[in-house]
PDB file of C-alpha atoms in Angstrom:
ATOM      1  CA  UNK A   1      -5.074 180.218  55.916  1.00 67.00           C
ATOM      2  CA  UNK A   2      -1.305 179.053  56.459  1.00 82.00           C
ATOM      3  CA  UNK A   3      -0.912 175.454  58.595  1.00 92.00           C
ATOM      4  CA  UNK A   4       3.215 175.475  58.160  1.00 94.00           C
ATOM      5  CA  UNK A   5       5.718 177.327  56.258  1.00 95.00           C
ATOM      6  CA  UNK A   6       8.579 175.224  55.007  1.00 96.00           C
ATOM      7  CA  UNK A   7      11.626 177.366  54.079  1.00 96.00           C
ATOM      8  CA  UNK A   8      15.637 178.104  54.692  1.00 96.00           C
ATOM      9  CA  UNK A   9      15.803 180.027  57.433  1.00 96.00           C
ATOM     10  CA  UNK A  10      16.566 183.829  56.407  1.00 96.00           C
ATOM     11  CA  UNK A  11      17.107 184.775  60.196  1.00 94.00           C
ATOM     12  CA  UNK A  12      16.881 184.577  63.516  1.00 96.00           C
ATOM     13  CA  UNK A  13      15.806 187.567  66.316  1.00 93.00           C
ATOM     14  CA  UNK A  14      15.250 187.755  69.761  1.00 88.00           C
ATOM     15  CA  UNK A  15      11.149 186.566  69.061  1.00 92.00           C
ATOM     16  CA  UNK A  16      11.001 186.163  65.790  1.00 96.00           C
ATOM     17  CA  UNK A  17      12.112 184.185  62.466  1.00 97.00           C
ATOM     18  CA  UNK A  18      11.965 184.444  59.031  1.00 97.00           C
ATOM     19  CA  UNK A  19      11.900 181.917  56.797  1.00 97.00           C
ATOM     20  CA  UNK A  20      13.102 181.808  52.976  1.00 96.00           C
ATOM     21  CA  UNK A  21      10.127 180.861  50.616  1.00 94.00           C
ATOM     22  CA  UNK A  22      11.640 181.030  47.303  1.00 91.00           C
ATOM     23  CA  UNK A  23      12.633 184.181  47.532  1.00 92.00           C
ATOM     24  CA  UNK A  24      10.200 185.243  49.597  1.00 94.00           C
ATOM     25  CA  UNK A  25      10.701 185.505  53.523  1.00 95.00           C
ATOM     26  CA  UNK A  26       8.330 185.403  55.713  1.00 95.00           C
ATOM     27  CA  UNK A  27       8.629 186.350  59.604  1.00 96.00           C
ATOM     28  CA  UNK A  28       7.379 184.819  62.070  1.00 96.00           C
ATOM     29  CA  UNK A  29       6.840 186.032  65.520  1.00 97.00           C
ATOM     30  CA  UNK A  30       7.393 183.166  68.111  1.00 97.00           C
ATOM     31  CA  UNK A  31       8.725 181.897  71.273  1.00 97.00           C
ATOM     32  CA  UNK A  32      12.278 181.313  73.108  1.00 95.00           C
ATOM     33  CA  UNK A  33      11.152 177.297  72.915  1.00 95.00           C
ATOM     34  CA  UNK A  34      11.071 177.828  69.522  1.00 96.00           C
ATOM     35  CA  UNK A  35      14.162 179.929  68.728  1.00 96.00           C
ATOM     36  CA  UNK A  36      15.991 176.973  70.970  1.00 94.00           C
ATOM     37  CA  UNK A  37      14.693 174.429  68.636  1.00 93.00           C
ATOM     38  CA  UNK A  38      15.287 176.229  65.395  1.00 92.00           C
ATOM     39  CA  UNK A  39      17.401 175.308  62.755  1.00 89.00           C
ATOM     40  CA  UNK A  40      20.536 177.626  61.876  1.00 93.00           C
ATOM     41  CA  UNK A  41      20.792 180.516  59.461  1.00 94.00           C
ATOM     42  CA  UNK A  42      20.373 178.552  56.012  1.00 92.00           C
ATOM     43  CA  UNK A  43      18.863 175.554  56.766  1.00 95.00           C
ATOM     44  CA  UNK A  44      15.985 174.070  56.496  1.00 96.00           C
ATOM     45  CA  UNK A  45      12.800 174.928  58.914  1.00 96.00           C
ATOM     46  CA  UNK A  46       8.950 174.350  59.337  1.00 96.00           C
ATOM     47  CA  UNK A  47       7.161 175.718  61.611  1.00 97.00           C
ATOM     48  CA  UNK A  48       3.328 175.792  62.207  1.00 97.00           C
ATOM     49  CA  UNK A  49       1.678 178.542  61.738  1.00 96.00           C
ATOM     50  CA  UNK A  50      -1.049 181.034  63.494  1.00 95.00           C
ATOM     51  CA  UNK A  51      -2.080 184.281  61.342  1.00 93.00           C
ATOM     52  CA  UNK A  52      -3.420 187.322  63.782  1.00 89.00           C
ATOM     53  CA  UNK A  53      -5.472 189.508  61.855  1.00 85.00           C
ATOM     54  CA  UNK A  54      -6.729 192.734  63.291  1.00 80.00           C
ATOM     55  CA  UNK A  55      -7.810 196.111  61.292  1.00 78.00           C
ATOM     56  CA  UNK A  56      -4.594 197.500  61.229  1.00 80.00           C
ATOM     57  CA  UNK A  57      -1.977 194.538  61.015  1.00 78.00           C
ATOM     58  CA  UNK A  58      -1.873 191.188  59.946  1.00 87.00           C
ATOM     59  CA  UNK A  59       0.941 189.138  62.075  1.00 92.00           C
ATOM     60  CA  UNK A  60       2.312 185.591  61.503  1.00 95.00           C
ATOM     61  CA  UNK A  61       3.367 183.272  64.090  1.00 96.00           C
ATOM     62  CA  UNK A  62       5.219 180.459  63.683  1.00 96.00           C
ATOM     63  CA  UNK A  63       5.666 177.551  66.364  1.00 97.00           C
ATOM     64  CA  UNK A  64       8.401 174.550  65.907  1.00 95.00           C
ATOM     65  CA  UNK A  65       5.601 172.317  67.604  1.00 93.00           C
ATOM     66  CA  UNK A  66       2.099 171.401  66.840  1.00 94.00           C
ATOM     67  CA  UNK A  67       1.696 171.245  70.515  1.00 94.00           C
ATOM     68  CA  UNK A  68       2.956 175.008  71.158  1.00 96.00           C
ATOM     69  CA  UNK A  69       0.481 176.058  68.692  1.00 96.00           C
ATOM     70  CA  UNK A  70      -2.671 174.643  69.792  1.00 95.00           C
ATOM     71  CA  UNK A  71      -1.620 175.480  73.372  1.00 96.00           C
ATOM     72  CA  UNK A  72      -0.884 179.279  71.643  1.00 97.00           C
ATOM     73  CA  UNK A  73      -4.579 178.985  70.073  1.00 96.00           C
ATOM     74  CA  UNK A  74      -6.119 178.068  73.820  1.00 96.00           C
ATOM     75  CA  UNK A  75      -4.185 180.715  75.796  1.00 97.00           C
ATOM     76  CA  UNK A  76      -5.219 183.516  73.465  1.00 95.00           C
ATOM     77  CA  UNK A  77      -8.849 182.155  73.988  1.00 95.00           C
ATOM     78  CA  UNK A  78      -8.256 183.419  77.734  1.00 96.00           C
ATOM     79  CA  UNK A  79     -10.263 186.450  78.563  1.00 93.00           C
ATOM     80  CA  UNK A  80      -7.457 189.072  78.544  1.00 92.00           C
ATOM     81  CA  UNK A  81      -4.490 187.151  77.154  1.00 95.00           C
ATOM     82  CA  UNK A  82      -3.221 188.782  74.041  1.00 92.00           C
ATOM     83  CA  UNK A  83      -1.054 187.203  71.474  1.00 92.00           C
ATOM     84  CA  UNK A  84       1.999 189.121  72.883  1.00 92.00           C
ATOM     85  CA  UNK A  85       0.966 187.620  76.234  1.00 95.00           C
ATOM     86  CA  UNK A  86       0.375 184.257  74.997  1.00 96.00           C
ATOM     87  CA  UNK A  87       3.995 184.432  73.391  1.00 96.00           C
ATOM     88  CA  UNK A  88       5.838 185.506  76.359  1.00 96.00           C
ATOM     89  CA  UNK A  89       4.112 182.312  78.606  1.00 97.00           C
ATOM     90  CA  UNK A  90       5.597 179.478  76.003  1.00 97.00           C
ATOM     91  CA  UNK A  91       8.430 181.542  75.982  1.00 96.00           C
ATOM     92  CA  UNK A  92       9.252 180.403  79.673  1.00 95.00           C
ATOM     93  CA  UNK A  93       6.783 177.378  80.150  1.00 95.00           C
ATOM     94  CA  UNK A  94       6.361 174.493  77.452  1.00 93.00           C
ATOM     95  CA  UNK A  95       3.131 173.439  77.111  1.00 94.00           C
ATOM     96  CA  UNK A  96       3.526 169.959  79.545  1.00 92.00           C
ATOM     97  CA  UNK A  97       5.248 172.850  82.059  1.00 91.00           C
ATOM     98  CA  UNK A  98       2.000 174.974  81.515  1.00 94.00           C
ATOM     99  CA  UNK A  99       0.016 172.143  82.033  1.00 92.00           C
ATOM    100  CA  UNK A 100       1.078 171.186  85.501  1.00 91.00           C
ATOM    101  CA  UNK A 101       1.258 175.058  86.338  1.00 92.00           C
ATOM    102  CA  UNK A 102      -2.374 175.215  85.678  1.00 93.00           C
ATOM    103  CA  UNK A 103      -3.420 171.934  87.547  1.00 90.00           C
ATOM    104  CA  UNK A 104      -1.367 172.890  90.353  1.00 89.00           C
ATOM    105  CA  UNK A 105      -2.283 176.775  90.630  1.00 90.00           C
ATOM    106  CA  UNK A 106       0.883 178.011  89.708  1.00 91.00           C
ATOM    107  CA  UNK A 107       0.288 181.733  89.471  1.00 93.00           C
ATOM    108  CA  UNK A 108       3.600 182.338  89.990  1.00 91.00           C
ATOM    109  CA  UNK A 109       5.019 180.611  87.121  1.00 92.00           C
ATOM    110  CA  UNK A 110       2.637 181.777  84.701  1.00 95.00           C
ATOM    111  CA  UNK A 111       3.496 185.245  86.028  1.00 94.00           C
ATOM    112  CA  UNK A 112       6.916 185.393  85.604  1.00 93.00           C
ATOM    113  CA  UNK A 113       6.114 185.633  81.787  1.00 95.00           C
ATOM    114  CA  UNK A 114       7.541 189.281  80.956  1.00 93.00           C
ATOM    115  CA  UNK A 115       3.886 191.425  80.775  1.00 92.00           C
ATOM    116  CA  UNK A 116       1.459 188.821  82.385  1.00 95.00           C
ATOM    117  CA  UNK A 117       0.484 189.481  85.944  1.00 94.00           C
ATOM    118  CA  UNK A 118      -1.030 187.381  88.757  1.00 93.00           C
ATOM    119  CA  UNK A 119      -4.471 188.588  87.501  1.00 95.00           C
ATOM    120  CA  UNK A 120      -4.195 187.321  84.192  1.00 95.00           C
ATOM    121  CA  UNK A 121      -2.138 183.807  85.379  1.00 95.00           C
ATOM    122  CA  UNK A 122      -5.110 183.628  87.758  1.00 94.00           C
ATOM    123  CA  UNK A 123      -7.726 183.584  84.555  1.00 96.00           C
ATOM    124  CA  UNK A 124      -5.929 181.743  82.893  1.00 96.00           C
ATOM    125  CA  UNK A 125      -5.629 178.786  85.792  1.00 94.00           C
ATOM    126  CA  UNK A 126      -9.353 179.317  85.785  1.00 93.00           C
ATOM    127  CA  UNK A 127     -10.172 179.249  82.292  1.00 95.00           C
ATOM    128  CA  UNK A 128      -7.719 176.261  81.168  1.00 95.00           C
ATOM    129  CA  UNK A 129      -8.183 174.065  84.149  1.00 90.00           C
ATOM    130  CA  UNK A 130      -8.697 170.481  82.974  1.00 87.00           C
ATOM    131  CA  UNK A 131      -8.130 171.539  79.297  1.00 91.00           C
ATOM    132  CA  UNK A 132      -4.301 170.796  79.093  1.00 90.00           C
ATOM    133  CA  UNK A 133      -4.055 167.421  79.671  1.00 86.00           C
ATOM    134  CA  UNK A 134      -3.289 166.494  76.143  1.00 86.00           C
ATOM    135  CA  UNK A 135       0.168 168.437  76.107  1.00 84.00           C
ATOM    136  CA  UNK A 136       1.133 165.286  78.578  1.00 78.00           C
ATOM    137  CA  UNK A 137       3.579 163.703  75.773  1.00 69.00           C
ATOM    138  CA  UNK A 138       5.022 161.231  78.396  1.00 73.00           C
ATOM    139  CA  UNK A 139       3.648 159.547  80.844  1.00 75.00           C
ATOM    140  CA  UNK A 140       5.896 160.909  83.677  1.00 76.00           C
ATOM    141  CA  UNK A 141       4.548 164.371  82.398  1.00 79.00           C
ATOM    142  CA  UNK A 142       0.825 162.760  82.517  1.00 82.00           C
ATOM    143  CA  UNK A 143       1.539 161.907  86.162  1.00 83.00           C
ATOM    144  CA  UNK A 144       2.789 165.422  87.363  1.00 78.00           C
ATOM    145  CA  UNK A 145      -0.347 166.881  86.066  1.00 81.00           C
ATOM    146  CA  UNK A 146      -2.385 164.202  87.347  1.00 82.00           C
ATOM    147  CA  UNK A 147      -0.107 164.550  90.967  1.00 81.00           C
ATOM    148  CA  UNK A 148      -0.601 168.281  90.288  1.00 79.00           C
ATOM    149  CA  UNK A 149      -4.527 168.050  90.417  1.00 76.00           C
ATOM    150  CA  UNK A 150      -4.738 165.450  93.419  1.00 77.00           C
ATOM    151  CA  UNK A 151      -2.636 168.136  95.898  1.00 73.00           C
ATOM    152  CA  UNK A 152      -5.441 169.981  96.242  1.00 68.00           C
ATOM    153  CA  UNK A 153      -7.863 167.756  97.182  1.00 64.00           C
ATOM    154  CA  UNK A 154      -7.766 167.709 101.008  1.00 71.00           C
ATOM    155  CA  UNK A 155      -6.668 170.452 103.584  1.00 76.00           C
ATOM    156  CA  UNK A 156      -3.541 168.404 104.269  1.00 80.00           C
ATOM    157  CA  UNK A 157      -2.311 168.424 100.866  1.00 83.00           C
ATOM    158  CA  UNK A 158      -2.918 172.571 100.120  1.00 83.00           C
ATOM    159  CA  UNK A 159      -1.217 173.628 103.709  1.00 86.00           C
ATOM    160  CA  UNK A 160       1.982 170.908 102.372  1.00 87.00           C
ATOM    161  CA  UNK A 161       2.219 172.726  99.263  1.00 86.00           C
ATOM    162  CA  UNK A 162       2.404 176.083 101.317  1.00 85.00           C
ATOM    163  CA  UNK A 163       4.652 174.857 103.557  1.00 88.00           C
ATOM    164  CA  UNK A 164       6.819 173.508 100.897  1.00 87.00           C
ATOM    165  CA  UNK A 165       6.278 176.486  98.643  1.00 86.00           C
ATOM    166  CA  UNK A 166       7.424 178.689 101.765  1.00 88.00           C
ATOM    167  CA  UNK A 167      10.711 176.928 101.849  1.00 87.00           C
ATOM    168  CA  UNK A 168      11.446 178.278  98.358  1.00 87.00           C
ATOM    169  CA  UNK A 169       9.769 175.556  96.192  1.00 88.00           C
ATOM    170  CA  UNK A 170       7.608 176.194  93.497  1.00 86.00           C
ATOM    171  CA  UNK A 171       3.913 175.549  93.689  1.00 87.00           C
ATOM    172  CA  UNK A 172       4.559 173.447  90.190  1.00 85.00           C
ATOM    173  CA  UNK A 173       7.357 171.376  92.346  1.00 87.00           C
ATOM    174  CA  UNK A 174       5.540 171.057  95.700  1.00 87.00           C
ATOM    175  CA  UNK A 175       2.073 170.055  93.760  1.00 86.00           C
ATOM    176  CA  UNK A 176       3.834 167.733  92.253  1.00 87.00           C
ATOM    177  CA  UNK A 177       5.876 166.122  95.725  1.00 88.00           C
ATOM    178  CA  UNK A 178       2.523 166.057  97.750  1.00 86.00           C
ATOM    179  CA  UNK A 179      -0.210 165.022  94.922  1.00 86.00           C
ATOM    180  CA  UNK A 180       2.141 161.650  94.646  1.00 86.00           C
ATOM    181  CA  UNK A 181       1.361 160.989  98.471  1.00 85.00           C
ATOM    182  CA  UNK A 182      -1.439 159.050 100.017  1.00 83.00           C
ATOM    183  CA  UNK A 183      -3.965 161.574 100.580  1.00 81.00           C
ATOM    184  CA  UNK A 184      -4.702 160.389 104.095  1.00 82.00           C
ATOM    185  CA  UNK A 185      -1.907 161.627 105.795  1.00 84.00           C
ATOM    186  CA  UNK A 186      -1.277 164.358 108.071  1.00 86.00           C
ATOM    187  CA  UNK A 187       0.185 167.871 106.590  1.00 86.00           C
ATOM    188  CA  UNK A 188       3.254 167.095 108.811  1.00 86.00           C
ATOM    189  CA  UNK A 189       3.746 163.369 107.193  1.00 85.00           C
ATOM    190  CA  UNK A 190       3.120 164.991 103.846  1.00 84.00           C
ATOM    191  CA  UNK A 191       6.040 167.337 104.253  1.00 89.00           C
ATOM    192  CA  UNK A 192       8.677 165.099 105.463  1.00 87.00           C
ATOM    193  CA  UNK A 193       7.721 163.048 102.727  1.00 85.00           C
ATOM    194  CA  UNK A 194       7.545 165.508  99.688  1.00 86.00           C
ATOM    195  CA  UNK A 195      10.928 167.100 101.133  1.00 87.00           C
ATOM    196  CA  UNK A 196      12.561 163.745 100.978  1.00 87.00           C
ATOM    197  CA  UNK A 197      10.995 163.176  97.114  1.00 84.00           C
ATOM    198  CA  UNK A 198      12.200 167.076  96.233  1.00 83.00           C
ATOM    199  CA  UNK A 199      15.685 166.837  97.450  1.00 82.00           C
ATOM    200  CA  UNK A 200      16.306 162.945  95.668  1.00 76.00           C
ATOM    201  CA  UNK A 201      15.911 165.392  92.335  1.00 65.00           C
ATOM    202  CA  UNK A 202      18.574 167.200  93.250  1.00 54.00           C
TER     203      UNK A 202
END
């Protein structure tokens, strides 16, 4: 029905924004990725647009990104993931973060989403495997979901990202580290290795 509102913006809340029309505002419900990237009070805004319609309400959401809406539109395709749900995800993961969370297994990151649980990060890891790719705007971002993907391709690689993960890096991180390595060495090469990549980045 709506593909972008263009309007001043009327106001800005905690997940939400509403946008000036001529005269008439509209709010939007959307995410902290998009609130960051919002114009201020007054000024010009568009923002694609998703409208929710259920018997008893009709909700707008509004996305500063084409991207974070058609990543919105797949994660509420997820067997349990409500729009609420789907909000609170890109509210902590863009959709290139998501992306590599999913390749690499990240349940964790996906979890810490306020109201989604390692049940529903699992489905969604299941569900959305292989069909994020496209958020990959870069091509560094292209190869940390591609690195992401190739960790878990031998025994050596998964018991690295463990190991790594067990030192206090996230499975997103040590996914990353180990799927850049040569597949064909041992789980103790891969970890010296992946350390010595992590700790250049910081």
């Amino acid at each position: 029905m709506f593909y972008s509102i263009t309007g001043n913006v009327a106001f800005i809340g905690e997940n939400a924004i509403a946008l000036d029309c001529s005269g008439v505002a509209f709010y939007l419900n959307t995410t902290a990725n998009t609130i960051s990237k919002c114009a201020s009070v007054g000024s010009k805004q568009t923002l694609y647009t998703y409208l929710s319609v259920r018997e008893d309400a009709l909700d707008l959401f509004g996305f500063a990104d084409k991207s974070e809406l058609d990543c919105y539109k797949m994660l509420i395709g997820v067997t349990g993931v409500g729009p609420k749900a789907a909000i609170a995800i890109l509210s902590v993961l863009t959709p290139d973060m998501l992306a590599v969370a999913v390749a690499g297994g990240d349940t964790k990151a996906i979890s810490s989403a306020q109201g989604v649980g390692k049940k529903i990060a699992d489905r969604i890891i299941l569900e959305l495997t292989g069909k994020l790719d496209s958020f990959a705007l870069t091509s560094v971002q292209a190869e940390n979901i591609a690195a992401a993907k190739k960790s878990s391709v031998s025994y050596a690689g998964e018991d690295a990202v463990n190991a790594l993960t067990a030192l206090g890096y996230s499975k997103s991180e040590a996914s990353i580290a180990v799927g850049k390595l040569d597949a064909n060495l041992s789980t103790e090469e891969m970890i010296k290795k992946a350390l010595a990549s992590l700790m250049k980045n910081f």
